[in-house]
mmCIF file of C-alpha atoms in Angstrom:
data_model
loop_
_atom_site.group_PDB
_atom_site.id
_atom_site.type_symbol
_atom_site.label_atom_id
_atom_site.label_comp_id
_atom_site.label_asym_id
_atom_site.label_seq_id
_atom_site.Cartn_x
_atom_site.Cartn_y
_atom_site.Cartn_z
ATOM 1 C CA MET A 19 24.820 -41.840 -16.267
ATOM 2 C CA ASP A 20 27.634 -43.114 -14.056
ATOM 3 C CA VAL A 21 30.931 -41.369 -13.269
ATOM 4 C CA ALA A 22 34.062 -43.400 -12.542
ATOM 5 C CA GLY A 23 31.921 -46.538 -12.588
ATOM 6 C CA ARG A 24 30.650 -45.612 -9.149
ATOM 7 C CA TYR A 25 28.665 -42.373 -8.902
ATOM 8 C CA ARG A 26 25.252 -42.500 -10.549
ATOM 9 C CA LEU A 27 24.139 -38.981 -11.513
ATOM 10 C CA LEU A 28 20.454 -38.556 -10.641
ATOM 11 C CA GLU A 29 19.493 -34.893 -11.112
ATOM 12 C CA VAL A 30 20.999 -31.444 -11.422
ATOM 13 C CA ILE A 31 20.773 -29.492 -8.163
ATOM 14 C CA GLY A 32 22.917 -26.489 -9.013
ATOM 15 C CA ARG A 33 24.736 -24.594 -11.746
ATOM 16 C CA GLY A 34 27.357 -21.870 -11.603
ATOM 17 C CA GLY A 35 29.999 -20.628 -13.990
ATOM 18 C CA HIS A 36 31.198 -23.667 -15.904
ATOM 19 C CA ALA A 37 30.202 -26.186 -13.228
ATOM 20 C CA VAL A 38 27.159 -28.377 -12.698
ATOM 21 C CA VAL A 39 26.343 -30.023 -9.367
ATOM 22 C CA TRP A 40 24.426 -33.294 -9.359
ATOM 23 C CA ARG A 41 22.641 -35.298 -6.731
ATOM 24 C CA ALA A 42 24.316 -38.672 -7.108
ATOM 25 C CA TRP A 43 24.214 -42.169 -5.678
ATOM 26 C CA ASP A 44 27.452 -43.766 -4.528
ATOM 27 C CA THR A 45 26.887 -47.362 -5.661
ATOM 28 C CA VAL A 46 29.821 -48.653 -3.584
ATOM 29 C CA LEU A 47 28.899 -47.170 -0.199
ATOM 30 C CA GLY A 48 25.168 -46.877 -0.837
ATOM 31 C CA VAL A 49 24.846 -43.197 0.112
ATOM 32 C CA LEU A 50 23.820 -39.984 -1.612
ATOM 33 C CA ARG A 51 26.582 -37.591 -2.641
ATOM 34 C CA ALA A 52 26.956 -34.320 -4.540
ATOM 35 C CA VAL A 53 29.077 -34.531 -7.696
ATOM 36 C CA LYS A 54 30.423 -31.411 -9.392
ATOM 37 C CA THR A 55 31.283 -31.723 -13.083
ATOM 38 C CA ILE A 56 32.726 -29.255 -15.583
ATOM 39 C CA GLU A 57 30.784 -28.057 -18.619
ATOM 40 C CA ALA A 58 32.963 -25.771 -20.726
ATOM 41 C CA PRO A 59 34.530 -25.428 -24.164
ATOM 42 C CA VAL A 60 37.618 -27.582 -24.531
ATOM 43 C CA GLU A 61 40.023 -24.609 -24.427
ATOM 44 C CA TYR A 62 38.899 -23.702 -20.883
ATOM 45 C CA ARG A 63 39.030 -27.193 -19.431
ATOM 46 C CA PRO A 64 42.712 -27.329 -18.375
ATOM 47 C CA LEU A 65 42.317 -24.208 -16.202
ATOM 48 C CA LEU A 66 38.979 -25.381 -14.797
ATOM 49 C CA ARG A 67 40.448 -28.832 -14.095
ATOM 50 C CA HIS A 68 43.282 -27.145 -12.198
ATOM 51 C CA ARG A 69 40.779 -25.137 -10.169
ATOM 52 C CA LEU A 70 38.666 -28.213 -9.433
ATOM 53 C CA ARG A 71 41.683 -30.064 -8.096
ATOM 54 C CA ALA A 72 42.771 -27.015 -6.090
ATOM 55 C CA GLU A 73 39.269 -26.847 -4.619
ATOM 56 C CA ALA A 74 39.450 -30.524 -3.620
ATOM 57 C CA LEU A 75 42.891 -29.973 -2.085
ATOM 58 C CA ALA A 76 41.670 -27.038 0.018
ATOM 59 C CA MET A 77 38.559 -28.824 1.264
ATOM 60 C CA ALA A 78 40.439 -32.045 2.069
ATOM 61 C CA ARG A 79 43.139 -30.208 4.011
ATOM 62 C CA LEU A 80 40.617 -28.364 6.149
ATOM 63 C CA ALA A 81 38.593 -31.338 7.434
ATOM 64 C CA HIS A 82 36.519 -28.929 9.533
ATOM 65 C CA PRO A 83 32.943 -29.580 10.760
ATOM 66 C CA ASN A 84 31.756 -26.420 8.996
ATOM 67 C CA VAL A 85 33.462 -27.138 5.676
ATOM 68 C CA LEU A 86 31.681 -29.336 3.144
ATOM 69 C CA ALA A 87 33.522 -32.676 3.096
ATOM 70 C CA VAL A 88 35.177 -33.872 -0.119
ATOM 71 C CA HIS A 89 35.491 -37.575 -0.953
ATOM 72 C CA ASP A 90 36.969 -37.918 -4.428
ATOM 73 C CA VAL A 91 38.296 -35.972 -7.395
ATOM 74 C CA GLY A 92 39.326 -37.201 -10.806
ATOM 75 C CA GLN A 93 38.608 -37.577 -14.487
ATOM 76 C CA ASP A 94 36.533 -40.208 -16.236
ATOM 77 C CA ALA A 95 36.243 -40.450 -20.016
ATOM 78 C CA GLY A 96 37.266 -36.802 -20.302
ATOM 79 C CA GLN A 97 34.795 -35.684 -17.632
ATOM 80 C CA ASP A 98 36.320 -33.935 -14.610
ATOM 81 C CA PHE A 99 34.480 -34.498 -11.349
ATOM 82 C CA LEU A 100 34.565 -33.683 -7.647
ATOM 83 C CA VAL A 101 32.594 -35.748 -5.117
ATOM 84 C CA MET A 102 31.347 -34.103 -1.923
ATOM 85 C CA ASP A 103 28.844 -34.595 0.864
ATOM 86 C CA LEU A 104 25.299 -33.791 -0.153
ATOM 87 C CA ALA A 105 24.121 -30.701 1.758
ATOM 88 C CA GLU A 106 20.465 -31.599 2.132
ATOM 89 C CA GLY A 107 19.476 -28.190 3.490
ATOM 90 C CA GLY A 108 20.502 -26.321 0.329
ATOM 91 C CA SER A 109 22.300 -22.980 0.432
ATOM 92 C CA LEU A 110 21.640 -19.802 2.374
ATOM 93 C CA ALA A 111 20.658 -18.290 -0.983
ATOM 94 C CA ASP A 112 17.996 -21.007 -1.353
ATOM 95 C CA ARG A 113 16.746 -20.294 2.159
ATOM 96 C CA LEU A 114 16.622 -16.572 1.387
ATOM 97 C CA ALA A 115 14.670 -17.147 -1.834
ATOM 98 C CA GLU A 116 12.197 -19.450 -0.114
ATOM 99 C CA GLY A 117 11.618 -17.611 3.150
ATOM 100 C CA GLY A 118 13.018 -14.103 2.889
ATOM 101 C CA PRO A 119 15.486 -12.610 5.406
ATOM 102 C CA LEU A 120 16.686 -14.956 8.114
ATOM 103 C CA PRO A 121 15.863 -14.192 11.762
ATOM 104 C CA PRO A 122 18.881 -12.276 13.130
ATOM 105 C CA HIS A 123 19.829 -14.889 15.738
ATOM 106 C CA LEU A 124 19.791 -17.689 13.162
ATOM 107 C CA ALA A 125 21.776 -15.602 10.659
ATOM 108 C CA ALA A 126 24.379 -14.757 13.292
ATOM 109 C CA CYS A 127 24.733 -18.388 14.409
ATOM 110 C CA CYS A 128 25.368 -19.469 10.824
ATOM 111 C CA THR A 129 27.929 -16.683 10.450
ATOM 112 C CA VAL A 130 29.874 -17.815 13.518
ATOM 113 C CA GLN A 131 30.059 -21.290 11.964
ATOM 114 C CA VAL A 132 31.365 -19.875 8.675
ATOM 115 C CA LEU A 133 33.936 -17.797 10.551
ATOM 116 C CA SER A 134 35.181 -20.912 12.324
ATOM 117 C CA ALA A 135 35.707 -22.570 8.939
ATOM 118 C CA LEU A 136 37.469 -19.454 7.643
ATOM 119 C CA GLY A 137 39.720 -19.333 10.678
ATOM 120 C CA ALA A 138 40.883 -22.875 9.930
ATOM 121 C CA ALA A 139 41.429 -21.969 6.266
ATOM 122 C CA HIS A 140 43.391 -18.834 7.065
ATOM 123 C CA ARG A 141 45.704 -20.714 9.421
ATOM 124 C CA LEU A 142 46.636 -22.910 6.445
ATOM 125 C CA GLY A 143 47.199 -19.912 4.202
ATOM 126 C CA ILE A 144 43.944 -20.415 2.269
ATOM 127 C CA VAL A 145 41.854 -17.361 1.348
ATOM 128 C CA HIS A 146 38.399 -18.309 0.054
ATOM 129 C CA ARG A 147 37.783 -15.174 -2.080
ATOM 130 C CA ASP A 148 34.157 -16.018 -2.925
ATOM 131 C CA LEU A 149 32.017 -15.698 0.200
ATOM 132 C CA LYS A 150 28.331 -15.297 -0.644
ATOM 133 C CA PRO A 151 25.012 -16.928 0.339
ATOM 134 C CA GLN A 152 25.241 -19.357 -2.604
ATOM 135 C CA ASN A 153 28.476 -20.788 -1.216
ATOM 136 C CA VAL A 154 27.252 -21.423 2.315
ATOM 137 C CA LEU A 155 25.347 -24.698 2.356
ATOM 138 C CA ARG A 156 23.376 -26.310 5.169
ATOM 139 C CA ASP A 157 23.096 -29.880 6.334
ATOM 140 C CA ARG A 158 19.747 -31.472 7.138
ATOM 141 C CA HIS A 159 19.788 -29.816 10.581
ATOM 142 C CA GLY A 160 20.525 -26.361 9.181
ATOM 143 C CA VAL A 161 24.185 -26.290 10.262
ATOM 144 C CA ALA A 162 26.305 -24.084 7.971
ATOM 145 C CA LEU A 163 28.914 -25.635 5.665
ATOM 146 C CA LEU A 164 31.368 -23.480 3.740
ATOM 147 C CA ALA A 165 31.726 -24.696 0.152
ATOM 148 C CA ASP A 166 33.097 -23.810 -3.281
ATOM 149 C CA PHE A 167 36.815 -23.185 -2.878
ATOM 150 C CA GLY A 168 37.127 -23.066 -6.655
ATOM 151 C CA VAL A 169 38.789 -19.640 -6.730
ATOM 152 C CA ALA A 170 40.537 -19.894 -3.361
ATOM 153 C CA LEU A 171 44.025 -18.501 -3.001
ATOM 154 C CA LEU A 172 46.302 -21.334 -1.884
ATOM 155 C CA PRO A 173 49.823 -21.180 -0.459
ATOM 156 C CA ASP A 174 51.240 -23.987 -2.621
ATOM 157 C CA PRO A 175 53.348 -22.978 -5.622
ATOM 158 C CA GLU A 176 51.845 -25.809 -7.651
ATOM 159 C CA ALA A 177 48.276 -24.943 -6.703
ATOM 160 C CA LEU A 178 46.129 -22.173 -8.105
ATOM 161 C CA ARG A 179 47.815 -19.183 -6.524
ATOM 162 C CA ASN A 180 48.165 -16.777 -9.422
ATOM 163 C CA THR A 181 45.263 -15.449 -11.403
ATOM 164 C CA GLY A 182 45.782 -14.769 -15.080
ATOM 165 C CA THR A 183 45.813 -11.166 -16.221
ATOM 166 C CA GLY A 184 42.308 -9.927 -16.866
ATOM 167 C CA VAL A 185 40.591 -12.812 -15.049
ATOM 168 C CA PHE A 186 37.962 -11.552 -12.608
ATOM 169 C CA LEU A 187 37.300 -13.915 -9.733
ATOM 170 C CA GLY A 188 34.502 -13.860 -7.205
ATOM 171 C CA SER A 189 31.161 -12.059 -7.040
ATOM 172 C CA ILE A 190 31.434 -8.293 -7.109
ATOM 173 C CA ALA A 191 28.507 -7.614 -4.768
ATOM 174 C CA TYR A 192 30.299 -9.501 -1.972
ATOM 175 C CA MET A 193 33.868 -8.693 -2.968
ATOM 176 C CA ALA A 194 36.265 -6.587 -0.915
ATOM 177 C CA PRO A 195 37.389 -3.470 -2.789
ATOM 178 C CA GLU A 196 41.051 -4.514 -2.740
ATOM 179 C CA GLN A 197 40.144 -7.830 -4.381
ATOM 180 C CA ARG A 198 38.627 -5.976 -7.302
ATOM 181 C CA LEU A 199 41.969 -4.258 -7.870
ATOM 182 C CA ASP A 200 44.190 -7.339 -7.567
ATOM 183 C CA PRO A 201 42.694 -10.732 -6.621
ATOM 184 C CA ARG A 202 46.179 -12.280 -6.454
ATOM 185 C CA ARG A 203 47.261 -10.203 -3.478
ATOM 186 C CA VAL A 204 44.517 -10.364 -0.900
ATOM 187 C CA GLY A 205 44.574 -11.688 2.630
ATOM 188 C CA PRO A 206 42.127 -12.943 5.268
ATOM 189 C CA THR A 207 40.560 -9.485 5.649
ATOM 190 C CA ALA A 208 39.078 -9.905 2.160
ATOM 191 C CA ASP A 209 37.171 -12.921 3.519
ATOM 192 C CA ILE A 210 36.128 -10.880 6.571
ATOM 193 C CA TYR A 211 34.523 -8.428 4.154
ATOM 194 C CA GLY A 212 32.872 -11.275 2.230
ATOM 195 C CA VAL A 213 31.370 -12.952 5.272
ATOM 196 C CA ALA A 214 30.077 -9.595 6.538
ATOM 197 C CA THR A 215 28.356 -8.790 3.247
ATOM 198 C CA THR A 216 26.894 -12.297 3.280
ATOM 199 C CA LEU A 217 25.464 -11.672 6.751
ATOM 200 C CA TYR A 218 24.088 -8.336 5.549
ATOM 201 C CA ALA A 219 22.386 -10.051 2.591
ATOM 202 C CA ILE A 220 20.715 -12.810 4.604
ATOM 203 C CA LEU A 221 19.511 -10.273 7.191
ATOM 204 C CA THR A 222 18.040 -7.822 4.687
ATOM 205 C CA ASP A 223 17.561 -9.663 1.378
ATOM 206 C CA ALA A 224 19.247 -6.575 -0.132
ATOM 207 C CA ASN A 225 22.214 -6.338 -2.482
ATOM 208 C CA PRO A 226 25.388 -5.550 -0.473
ATOM 209 C CA VAL A 227 27.325 -4.150 -3.441
ATOM 210 C CA ASP A 228 29.649 -1.265 -2.508
ATOM 211 C CA LEU A 229 28.623 -1.505 1.136
ATOM 212 C CA PHE A 230 31.981 0.043 2.037
ATOM 213 C CA THR A 231 30.653 3.329 0.623
ATOM 214 C CA ALA A 232 27.616 3.430 2.946
ATOM 215 C CA SER A 233 27.917 6.175 5.568
ATOM 216 C CA LEU A 234 27.317 5.341 9.210
ATOM 217 C CA ASP A 235 23.839 6.856 9.029
ATOM 218 C CA SER A 236 22.965 5.445 5.591
ATOM 219 C CA PRO A 237 19.441 4.008 5.245
ATOM 220 C CA ARG A 238 21.108 0.856 3.922
ATOM 221 C CA TRP A 239 21.739 -0.139 7.536
ATOM 222 C CA GLY A 240 18.040 0.141 8.355
ATOM 223 C CA GLY A 241 17.326 -3.589 8.255
ATOM 224 C CA ILE A 242 20.154 -4.508 10.621
ATOM 225 C CA PRO A 243 19.588 -4.921 14.383
ATOM 226 C CA PRO A 244 21.321 -1.972 16.099
ATOM 227 C CA VAL A 245 23.651 -4.225 18.104
ATOM 228 C CA LEU A 246 24.962 -5.679 14.833
ATOM 229 C CA THR A 247 25.252 -2.456 12.856
ATOM 230 C CA ALA A 248 28.592 -1.267 14.236
ATOM 231 C CA ILE A 249 30.087 -4.748 13.814
ATOM 232 C CA LEU A 250 29.088 -4.920 10.158
ATOM 233 C CA GLN A 251 30.215 -1.365 9.487
ATOM 234 C CA ARG A 252 33.680 -2.205 10.761
ATOM 235 C CA ALA A 253 33.843 -5.545 8.926
ATOM 236 C CA THR A 254 32.945 -3.859 5.614
ATOM 237 C CA ALA A 255 35.318 -0.907 5.940
ATOM 238 C CA LEU A 256 37.109 0.285 2.814
ATOM 239 C CA GLU A 257 40.594 -0.242 4.245
ATOM 240 C CA PRO A 258 41.528 -3.834 5.181
ATOM 241 C CA SER A 259 43.412 -2.548 8.248
ATOM 242 C CA SER A 260 40.184 -1.011 9.575
ATOM 243 C CA ARG A 261 38.358 -4.345 9.614
ATOM 244 C CA HIS A 262 38.526 -7.061 12.240
ATOM 245 C CA LEU A 263 41.995 -8.539 12.572
ATOM 246 C CA ASP A 264 40.869 -12.095 11.941
ATOM 247 C CA ALA A 265 37.896 -14.468 11.900
ATOM 248 C CA ALA A 266 38.178 -15.102 15.638
ATOM 249 C CA GLU A 267 37.808 -11.423 16.528
ATOM 250 C CA LEU A 268 34.687 -11.037 14.391
ATOM 251 C CA ALA A 269 33.217 -14.304 15.699
ATOM 252 C CA ARG A 270 33.770 -13.219 19.309
ATOM 253 C CA GLU A 271 31.991 -9.908 18.704
ATOM 254 C CA ILE A 272 29.004 -11.621 17.094
ATOM 255 C CA ALA A 273 28.831 -14.317 19.775
ATOM 256 C CA ALA A 274 28.848 -11.659 22.506
ATOM 257 C CA ILE A 275 25.616 -10.133 21.214
ATOM 258 C CA LEU A 276 23.810 -13.373 20.308
ATOM 259 C CA PRO A 277 21.599 -13.278 23.439
ATOM 260 C CA ARG A 278 20.405 -9.777 22.460
ATOM 261 C CA LEU A 279 19.413 -10.644 18.896
ATOM 262 C CA PRO A 280 15.779 -11.188 17.893
ATOM 263 C CA GLY A 281 14.623 -14.615 16.783
ATOM 264 C CA VAL A 282 16.291 -16.856 19.367
ATOM 265 C CA GLU A 283 13.213 -19.057 19.340
ATOM 266 C CA ALA A 284 13.488 -19.482 15.551
ATOM 267 C CA THR A 285 16.994 -20.957 15.723
ATOM 268 C CA PRO A 286 17.015 -24.780 15.728
ATOM 269 C CA ASP A 287 18.818 -26.241 18.727
ATOM 270 C CA ALA A 288 21.255 -28.052 16.434
ATOM 271 C CA VAL A 289 22.301 -24.772 14.815
ATOM 272 C CA ALA A 290 22.739 -22.989 18.152
ATOM 273 C CA ARG A 291 24.824 -25.860 19.512
ATOM 274 C CA ALA A 292 26.890 -25.924 16.326
ATOM 275 C CA ALA A 293 27.611 -22.202 16.742
ATOM 276 C CA ASP A 294 28.896 -22.816 20.284
ATOM 277 C CA VAL A 295 31.108 -25.658 19.074
ATOM 278 C CA ALA A 296 32.351 -23.625 16.116
ATOM 279 C CA LEU A 297 33.327 -20.681 18.307
ATOM 280 C CA ALA A 298 35.084 -22.913 20.840
ATOM 281 C CA LEU A 299 36.996 -24.665 18.056
ATOM 282 C CA LEU A 300 37.985 -21.359 16.489
ATOM 283 C CA LEU A 301 39.255 -19.901 19.739
ATOM 284 C CA GLU A 302 41.017 -23.103 20.789
ATOM 285 C CA GLU A 303 42.874 -23.526 17.491
ATOM 286 C CA GLY A 304 43.745 -19.854 17.378
ATOM 287 C CA ALA A 305 45.227 -19.847 20.868
#
C-alpha cells in the first residue's frame, strides 16, 4: 500500500494509542522512512489529526540532532500520515526488553542527549509531556532521538495547547504529579520529572510509578548507582520547585559523574561522543 503516491508501507513496527508506525520506502528519494498513520473511529479523527499536525510542527521547529527528524505530514484518501526518519536502533523500551537494564554509563549518556533535545524544546515553549522509554528512539549507532510529540504542549494559540476536560494525556508511571492534576498547566519541570523516571526505568527495569513518594532510604533506590541516587531523588521531587531548574542543570550534574559510573566500556564510542556534543549544544544555546 502506498501513501501520497510516494511512501510504500512495508511492515508495522509499532503501535500506540490510535497510531500505527510503519517501516516504509520513499519511492522518490529511495530511502527507508517511518510513517505514522491514524487508526481510530471517525469521531476521534479530527482531534487526532490536529495532534498529528501539532507533533509535526514541534519536531520540524526543533531540528535538533537528538530529535527524530520529520519530513512530511498530510492526508491521502482520508488517511492522515506523518513521515519521519527511521530509527533503526528501536526504542529504549525495546532495548530494555531485549537486554534488561542498561549499563549506567550508557543510560546516563542517552539521558544527556534527551536533555539536550528537551532544552531546545523548552526554549521554544514546547513541553513534551510524555517522556518514557518507548518515546526515546535510537539510530543505528545507538544515539538517542526524542520522538512522539503527539501530546506536547505548544505555545501557539492555533496549535494543541488546551486539553479537553477529562482527557488524560501521557503515561502515569512517568508522569509528574502536577501533570496528573492539570496537564494544561505544566512547565519544563514536568519533563524533568519524566526524563528522570525514564532514566530510573532503564537503569532498574522497574516501574517508576509514584517515585516522588519514595523516601530517601527507600529500597526502590537500590538499583541506582550511589552517585546518581541524589540526582534522581531531586529530579523526581513532589514539588516542581524542588527539582532541577532546567534541562541544562540536570544534564550538567549527570555529565559531572559520568566518569564515575559503571559500564564505560559498554558505551559505544558514537554514543559517548554524541553525549559530549549534546551537552555542549545545550550549554551553548542556553548561554
